[in-house]
Amino acid sequence: MKSLLYKYRKFFIVLIVFSVVTISLFYSALKPKKTLPIYNPADVNPELVDSTVQYKSKYHTIADFSFINQNGDTITQKNYEGKIYVADFFFTTCGSICPKMTTNLEEVQKAVLNNPKVMLLSHTVFPEVDSVSVLKEYAIKHHVVDSKWNLVTGDKKEIYTMARKSYLAVKLGRPDQLYDMVHTENFVLVDQKRRVRGFYDGTNKEDIKRLLEDIEFLSQE
């Protein structure tokens, strides 16, 4: 028996290698390829979407915008043209979820610092409080890299409109005050074509890990 195995050892080695390669190829072929959904207003919790666009089930993209960042510079969609970016809504005096969200965005910034395809965009929901100087102080405190991450303020109505009609990420506030908003923990992933590709709990480390994986996936497209 030993002599037989020795005699045909090359054949058996080739057979084993062939089997391993074949199984690997079959596994690769059958393994589902990673995909990311493209979100439209109709796909999202209606509480987070303006009623005027809740019916929309395709072709949704982020609208044009114009805000002022922590350096007093005007930031528009042109600054994010062809970029993957993470958007969120916050305010500097928030003592509940914002500190954790901002800390996690700092970690995202570190992870994408050397990826020129990726940027961050944080909108204040209290522009009457968060002036340029306040945002600058907040940016310094949280190690914001100006070329990578914009903290923006502007007209409350415009911020509200972006939050509810474009990013599909912010709840209504008090019904007695127009354009009042309750910001959520949502981080929104936007692709190079201005499409919403994911929502993530900005306070959850596992979701941040998933966000970074999805950013890497989009970066390879």
JSON list of N, CA, C and O in Angstrom, two decimals, residues 162-192:
[
{"chain": "A", "resi": 162, "resn": "MET", "atom": "N", "xyz": [-32.76, 70.67, 4.23]},
{"chain": "A", "resi": 162, "resn": "MET", "atom": "CA", "xyz": [-31.74, 69.66, 3.89]},
{"chain": "A", "resi": 162, "resn": "MET", "atom": "C", "xyz": [-31.91, 68.42, 4.76]},
{"chain": "A", "resi": 162, "resn": "MET", "atom": "O", "xyz": [-31.81, 67.29, 4.28]},
{"chain": "A", "resi": 163, "resn": "ALA", "atom": "N", "xyz": [-32.15, 68.64, 6.04]},
{"chain": "A", "resi": 163, "resn": "ALA", "atom": "CA", "xyz": [-32.26, 67.52, 6.98]},
{"chain": "A", "resi": 163, "resn": "ALA", "atom": "C", "xyz": [-33.41, 66.60, 6.63]},
{"chain": "A", "resi": 163, "resn": "ALA", "atom": "O", "xyz": [-33.27, 65.37, 6.65]},
{"chain": "A", "resi": 164, "resn": "ARG", "atom": "N", "xyz": [-34.54, 67.18, 6.30]},
{"chain": "A", "resi": 164, "resn": "ARG", "atom": "CA", "xyz": [-35.77, 66.39, 6.10]},
{"chain": "A", "resi": 164, "resn": "ARG", "atom": "C", "xyz": [-36.02, 66.00, 4.65]},
{"chain": "A", "resi": 164, "resn": "ARG", "atom": "O", "xyz": [-36.62, 64.95, 4.40]},
{"chain": "A", "resi": 165, "resn": "LYS", "atom": "N", "xyz": [-35.57, 66.80, 3.70]},
{"chain": "A", "resi": 165, "resn": "LYS", "atom": "CA", "xyz": [-35.85, 66.48, 2.30]},
{"chain": "A", "resi": 165, "resn": "LYS", "atom": "C", "xyz": [-34.68, 65.81, 1.59]},
{"chain": "A", "resi": 165, "resn": "LYS", "atom": "O", "xyz": [-34.90, 65.07, 0.62]},
{"chain": "A", "resi": 166, "resn": "SER", "atom": "N", "xyz": [-33.47, 66.06, 2.04]},
{"chain": "A", "resi": 166, "resn": "SER", "atom": "CA", "xyz": [-32.31, 65.47, 1.37]},
{"chain": "A", "resi": 166, "resn": "SER", "atom": "C", "xyz": [-31.71, 64.30, 2.14]},
{"chain": "A", "resi": 166, "resn": "SER", "atom": "O", "xyz": [-31.60, 63.20, 1.63]},
{"chain": "A", "resi": 167, "resn": "TYR", "atom": "N", "xyz": [-31.36, 64.56, 3.42]},
{"chain": "A", "resi": 167, "resn": "TYR", "atom": "CA", "xyz": [-30.66, 63.53, 4.19]},
{"chain": "A", "resi": 167, "resn": "TYR", "atom": "C", "xyz": [-31.60, 62.56, 4.89]},
{"chain": "A", "resi": 167, "resn": "TYR", "atom": "O", "xyz": [-31.16, 61.50, 5.36]},
{"chain": "A", "resi": 168, "resn": "LEU", "atom": "N", "xyz": [-32.89, 62.90, 4.99]},
{"chain": "A", "resi": 168, "resn": "LEU", "atom": "CA", "xyz": [-33.90, 61.98, 5.52]},
{"chain": "A", "resi": 168, "resn": "LEU", "atom": "C", "xyz": [-33.52, 61.50, 6.91]},
{"chain": "A", "resi": 168, "resn": "LEU", "atom": "O", "xyz": [-33.59, 60.31, 7.22]},
{"chain": "A", "resi": 169, "resn": "ALA", "atom": "N", "xyz": [-33.12, 62.45, 7.78]},
{"chain": "A", "resi": 169, "resn": "ALA", "atom": "CA", "xyz": [-32.45, 62.02, 9.00]},
{"chain": "A", "resi": 169, "resn": "ALA", "atom": "C", "xyz": [-32.87, 62.74, 10.28]},
{"chain": "A", "resi": 169, "resn": "ALA", "atom": "O", "xyz": [-32.33, 62.44, 11.34]},
{"chain": "A", "resi": 170, "resn": "VAL", "atom": "N", "xyz": [-33.81, 63.69, 10.22]},
{"chain": "A", "resi": 170, "resn": "VAL", "atom": "CA", "xyz": [-34.10, 64.48, 11.41]},
{"chain": "A", "resi": 170, "resn": "VAL", "atom": "C", "xyz": [-35.61, 64.52, 11.66]},
{"chain": "A", "resi": 170, "resn": "VAL", "atom": "O", "xyz": [-36.41, 64.71, 10.74]},
{"chain": "A", "resi": 171, "resn": "LYS", "atom": "N", "xyz": [-35.99, 64.37, 12.91]},
{"chain": "A", "resi": 171, "resn": "LYS", "atom": "CA", "xyz": [-37.40, 64.39, 13.30]},
{"chain": "A", "resi": 171, "resn": "LYS", "atom": "C", "xyz": [-37.91, 65.82, 13.47]},
{"chain": "A", "resi": 171, "resn": "LYS", "atom": "O", "xyz": [-37.14, 66.74, 13.70]},
{"chain": "A", "resi": 172, "resn": "LEU", "atom": "N", "xyz": [-39.23, 65.94, 13.39]},
{"chain": "A", "resi": 172, "resn": "LEU", "atom": "CA", "xyz": [-39.87, 67.23, 13.66]},
{"chain": "A", "resi": 172, "resn": "LEU", "atom": "C", "xyz": [-39.75, 67.57, 15.13]},
{"chain": "A", "resi": 172, "resn": "LEU", "atom": "O", "xyz": [-39.77, 66.70, 15.99]},
{"chain": "A", "resi": 173, "resn": "GLY", "atom": "N", "xyz": [-39.64, 68.86, 15.40]},
{"chain": "A", "resi": 173, "resn": "GLY", "atom": "CA", "xyz": [-39.62, 69.31, 16.78]},
{"chain": "A", "resi": 173, "resn": "GLY", "atom": "C", "xyz": [-40.99, 69.76, 17.23]},
{"chain": "A", "resi": 173, "resn": "GLY", "atom": "O", "xyz": [-42.00, 69.18, 16.84]},
{"chain": "A", "resi": 174, "resn": "ARG", "atom": "N", "xyz": [-41.06, 70.80, 18.02]},
{"chain": "A", "resi": 174, "resn": "ARG", "atom": "CA", "xyz": [-42.34, 71.28, 18.54]},
{"chain": "A", "resi": 174, "resn": "ARG", "atom": "C", "xyz": [-43.22, 71.79, 17.41]},
{"chain": "A", "resi": 174, "resn": "ARG", "atom": "O", "xyz": [-42.79, 72.60, 16.59]},
{"chain": "A", "resi": 175, "resn": "PRO", "atom": "N", "xyz": [-44.45, 71.35, 17.36]},
{"chain": "A", "resi": 175, "resn": "PRO", "atom": "CA", "xyz": [-45.34, 71.77, 16.28]},
{"chain": "A", "resi": 175, "resn": "PRO", "atom": "C", "xyz": [-45.69, 73.25, 16.32]},
{"chain": "A", "resi": 175, "resn": "PRO", "atom": "O", "xyz": [-46.12, 73.82, 15.32]},
{"chain": "A", "resi": 176, "resn": "ASP", "atom": "N", "xyz": [-45.48, 73.90, 17.48]},
{"chain": "A", "resi": 176, "resn": "ASP", "atom": "CA", "xyz": [-45.83, 75.32, 17.60]},
{"chain": "A", "resi": 176, "resn": "ASP", "atom": "C", "xyz": [-44.73, 76.24, 17.10]},
{"chain": "A", "resi": 176, "resn": "ASP", "atom": "O", "xyz": [-44.90, 77.45, 17.06]},
{"chain": "A", "resi": 177, "resn": "GLN", "atom": "N", "xyz": [-43.59, 75.66, 16.74]},
{"chain": "A", "resi": 177, "resn": "GLN", "atom": "CA", "xyz": [-42.49, 76.49, 16.24]},
{"chain": "A", "resi": 177, "resn": "GLN", "atom": "C", "xyz": [-42.01, 75.97, 14.89]},
{"chain": "A", "resi": 177, "resn": "GLN", "atom": "O", "xyz": [-41.49, 74.88, 14.78]},
{"chain": "A", "resi": 178, "resn": "LEU", "atom": "N", "xyz": [-42.21, 76.77, 13.86]},
{"chain": "A", "resi": 178, "resn": "LEU", "atom": "CA", "xyz": [-41.84, 76.37, 12.51]},
{"chain": "A", "resi": 178, "resn": "LEU", "atom": "C", "xyz": [-40.34, 76.13, 12.41]},
{"chain": "A", "resi": 178, "resn": "LEU", "atom": "O", "xyz": [-39.53, 76.88, 12.95]},
{"chain": "A", "resi": 179, "resn": "TYR", "atom": "N", "xyz": [-40.00, 75.05, 11.72]},
{"chain": "A", "resi": 179, "resn": "TYR", "atom": "CA", "xyz": [-38.61, 74.68, 11.46]},
{"chain": "A", "resi": 179, "resn": "TYR", "atom": "C", "xyz": [-37.84, 74.29, 12.73]},
{"chain": "A", "resi": 179, "resn": "TYR", "atom": "O", "xyz": [-36.61, 74.37, 12.76]},
{"chain": "A", "resi": 180, "resn": "ASP", "atom": "N", "xyz": [-38.56, 73.87, 13.75]},
{"chain": "A", "resi": 180, "resn": "ASP", "atom": "CA", "xyz": [-37.88, 73.33, 14.92]},
{"chain": "A", "resi": 180, "resn": "ASP", "atom": "C", "xyz": [-37.57, 71.86, 14.62]},
{"chain": "A", "resi": 180, "resn": "ASP", "atom": "O", "xyz": [-38.37, 71.14, 14.04]},
{"chain": "A", "resi": 181, "resn": "MET", "atom": "N", "xyz": [-36.40, 71.41, 15.06]},
{"chain": "A", "resi": 181, "resn": "MET", "atom": "CA", "xyz": [-35.95, 70.06, 14.73]},
{"chain": "A", "resi": 181, "resn": "MET", "atom": "C", "xyz": [-35.43, 69.34, 15.96]},
{"chain": "A", "resi": 181, "resn": "MET", "atom": "O", "xyz": [-34.87, 69.95, 16.85]},
{"chain": "A", "resi": 182, "resn": "VAL", "atom": "N", "xyz": [-35.63, 68.04, 15.97]},
{"chain": "A", "resi": 182, "resn": "VAL", "atom": "CA", "xyz": [-35.02, 67.19, 16.97]},
{"chain": "A", "resi": 182, "resn": "VAL", "atom": "C", "xyz": [-33.96, 66.36, 16.25]},
{"chain": "A", "resi": 182, "resn": "VAL", "atom": "O", "xyz": [-34.28, 65.47, 15.47]},
{"chain": "A", "resi": 183, "resn": "HIS", "atom": "N", "xyz": [-32.70, 66.69, 16.48]},
{"chain": "A", "resi": 183, "resn": "HIS", "atom": "CA", "xyz": [-31.66, 65.96, 15.77]},
{"chain": "A", "resi": 183, "resn": "HIS", "atom": "C", "xyz": [-31.61, 64.52, 16.28]},
{"chain": "A", "resi": 183, "resn": "HIS", "atom": "O", "xyz": [-32.02, 64.22, 17.40]},
{"chain": "A", "resi": 184, "resn": "THR", "atom": "N", "xyz": [-31.17, 63.62, 15.45]},
{"chain": "A", "resi": 184, "resn": "THR", "atom": "CA", "xyz": [-31.07, 62.21, 15.82]},
{"chain": "A", "resi": 184, "resn": "THR", "atom": "C", "xyz": [-29.61, 61.79, 15.82]},
{"chain": "A", "resi": 184, "resn": "THR", "atom": "O", "xyz": [-28.72, 62.56, 15.48]},
{"chain": "A", "resi": 185, "resn": "GLU", "atom": "N", "xyz": [-29.40, 60.53, 16.19]},
{"chain": "A", "resi": 185, "resn": "GLU", "atom": "CA", "xyz": [-28.04, 59.99, 16.22]},
{"chain": "A", "resi": 185, "resn": "GLU", "atom": "C", "xyz": [-27.56, 59.54, 14.84]},
{"chain": "A", "resi": 185, "resn": "GLU", "atom": "O", "xyz": [-26.46, 59.02, 14.70]},
{"chain": "A", "resi": 186, "resn": "ASN", "atom": "N", "xyz": [-28.35, 59.76, 13.82]},
{"chain": "A", "resi": 186, "resn": "ASN", "atom": "CA", "xyz": [-28.02, 59.26, 12.49]},
{"chain": "A", "resi": 186, "resn": "ASN", "atom": "C", "xyz": [-26.78, 59.90, 11.86]},
{"chain": "A", "resi": 186, "resn": "ASN", "atom": "O", "xyz": [-26.67, 61.13, 11.82]},
{"chain": "A", "resi": 187, "resn": "PHE", "atom": "N", "xyz": [-25.89, 59.06, 11.38]},
{"chain": "A", "resi": 187, "resn": "PHE", "atom": "CA", "xyz": [-24.87, 59.46, 10.42]},
{"chain": "A", "resi": 187, "resn": "PHE", "atom": "C", "xyz": [-25.37, 58.98, 9.06]},
{"chain": "A", "resi": 187, "resn": "PHE", "atom": "O", "xyz": [-25.85, 57.86, 8.94]},
{"chain": "A", "resi": 188, "resn": "VAL", "atom": "N", "xyz": [-25.25, 59.83, 8.06]},
{"chain": "A", "resi": 188, "resn": "VAL", "atom": "CA", "xyz": [-25.75, 59.50, 6.73]},
{"chain": "A", "resi": 188, "resn": "VAL", "atom": "C", "xyz": [-24.57, 59.39, 5.77]},
{"chain": "A", "resi": 188, "resn": "VAL", "atom": "O", "xyz": [-23.76, 60.32, 5.67]},
{"chain": "A", "resi": 189, "resn": "LEU", "atom": "N", "xyz": [-24.49, 58.27, 5.07]},
{"chain": "A", "resi": 189, "resn": "LEU", "atom": "CA", "xyz": [-23.42, 58.06, 4.09]},
{"chain": "A", "resi": 189, "resn": "LEU", "atom": "C", "xyz": [-23.93, 58.43, 2.71]},
{"chain": "A", "resi": 189, "resn": "LEU", "atom": "O", "xyz": [-24.95, 57.92, 2.25]},
{"chain": "A", "resi": 190, "resn": "VAL", "atom": "N", "xyz": [-23.21, 59.34, 2.06]},
{"chain": "A", "resi": 190, "resn": "VAL", "atom": "CA", "xyz": [-23.58, 59.83, 0.73]},
{"chain": "A", "resi": 190, "resn": "VAL", "atom": "C", "xyz": [-22.48, 59.44, -0.24]},
{"chain": "A", "resi": 190, "resn": "VAL", "atom": "O", "xyz": [-21.29, 59.58, 0.06]},
{"chain": "A", "resi": 191, "resn": "ASP", "atom": "N", "xyz": [-22.86, 58.94, -1.41]},
{"chain": "A", "resi": 191, "resn": "ASP", "atom": "CA", "xyz": [-21.85, 58.50, -2.38]},
{"chain": "A", "resi": 191, "resn": "ASP", "atom": "C", "xyz": [-21.45, 59.61, -3.35]},
{"chain": "A", "resi": 191, "resn": "ASP", "atom": "O", "xyz": [-21.91, 60.75, -3.25]},
{"chain": "A", "resi": 192, "resn": "GLN", "atom": "N", "xyz": [-20.59, 59.25, -4.30]},
{"chain": "A", "resi": 192, "resn": "GLN", "atom": "CA", "xyz": [-20.03, 60.22, -5.24]},
{"chain": "A", "resi": 192, "resn": "GLN", "atom": "C", "xyz": [-21.10, 60.83, -6.15]},
{"chain": "A", "resi": 192, "resn": "GLN", "atom": "O", "xyz": [-20.86, 61.87, -6.76]}
]
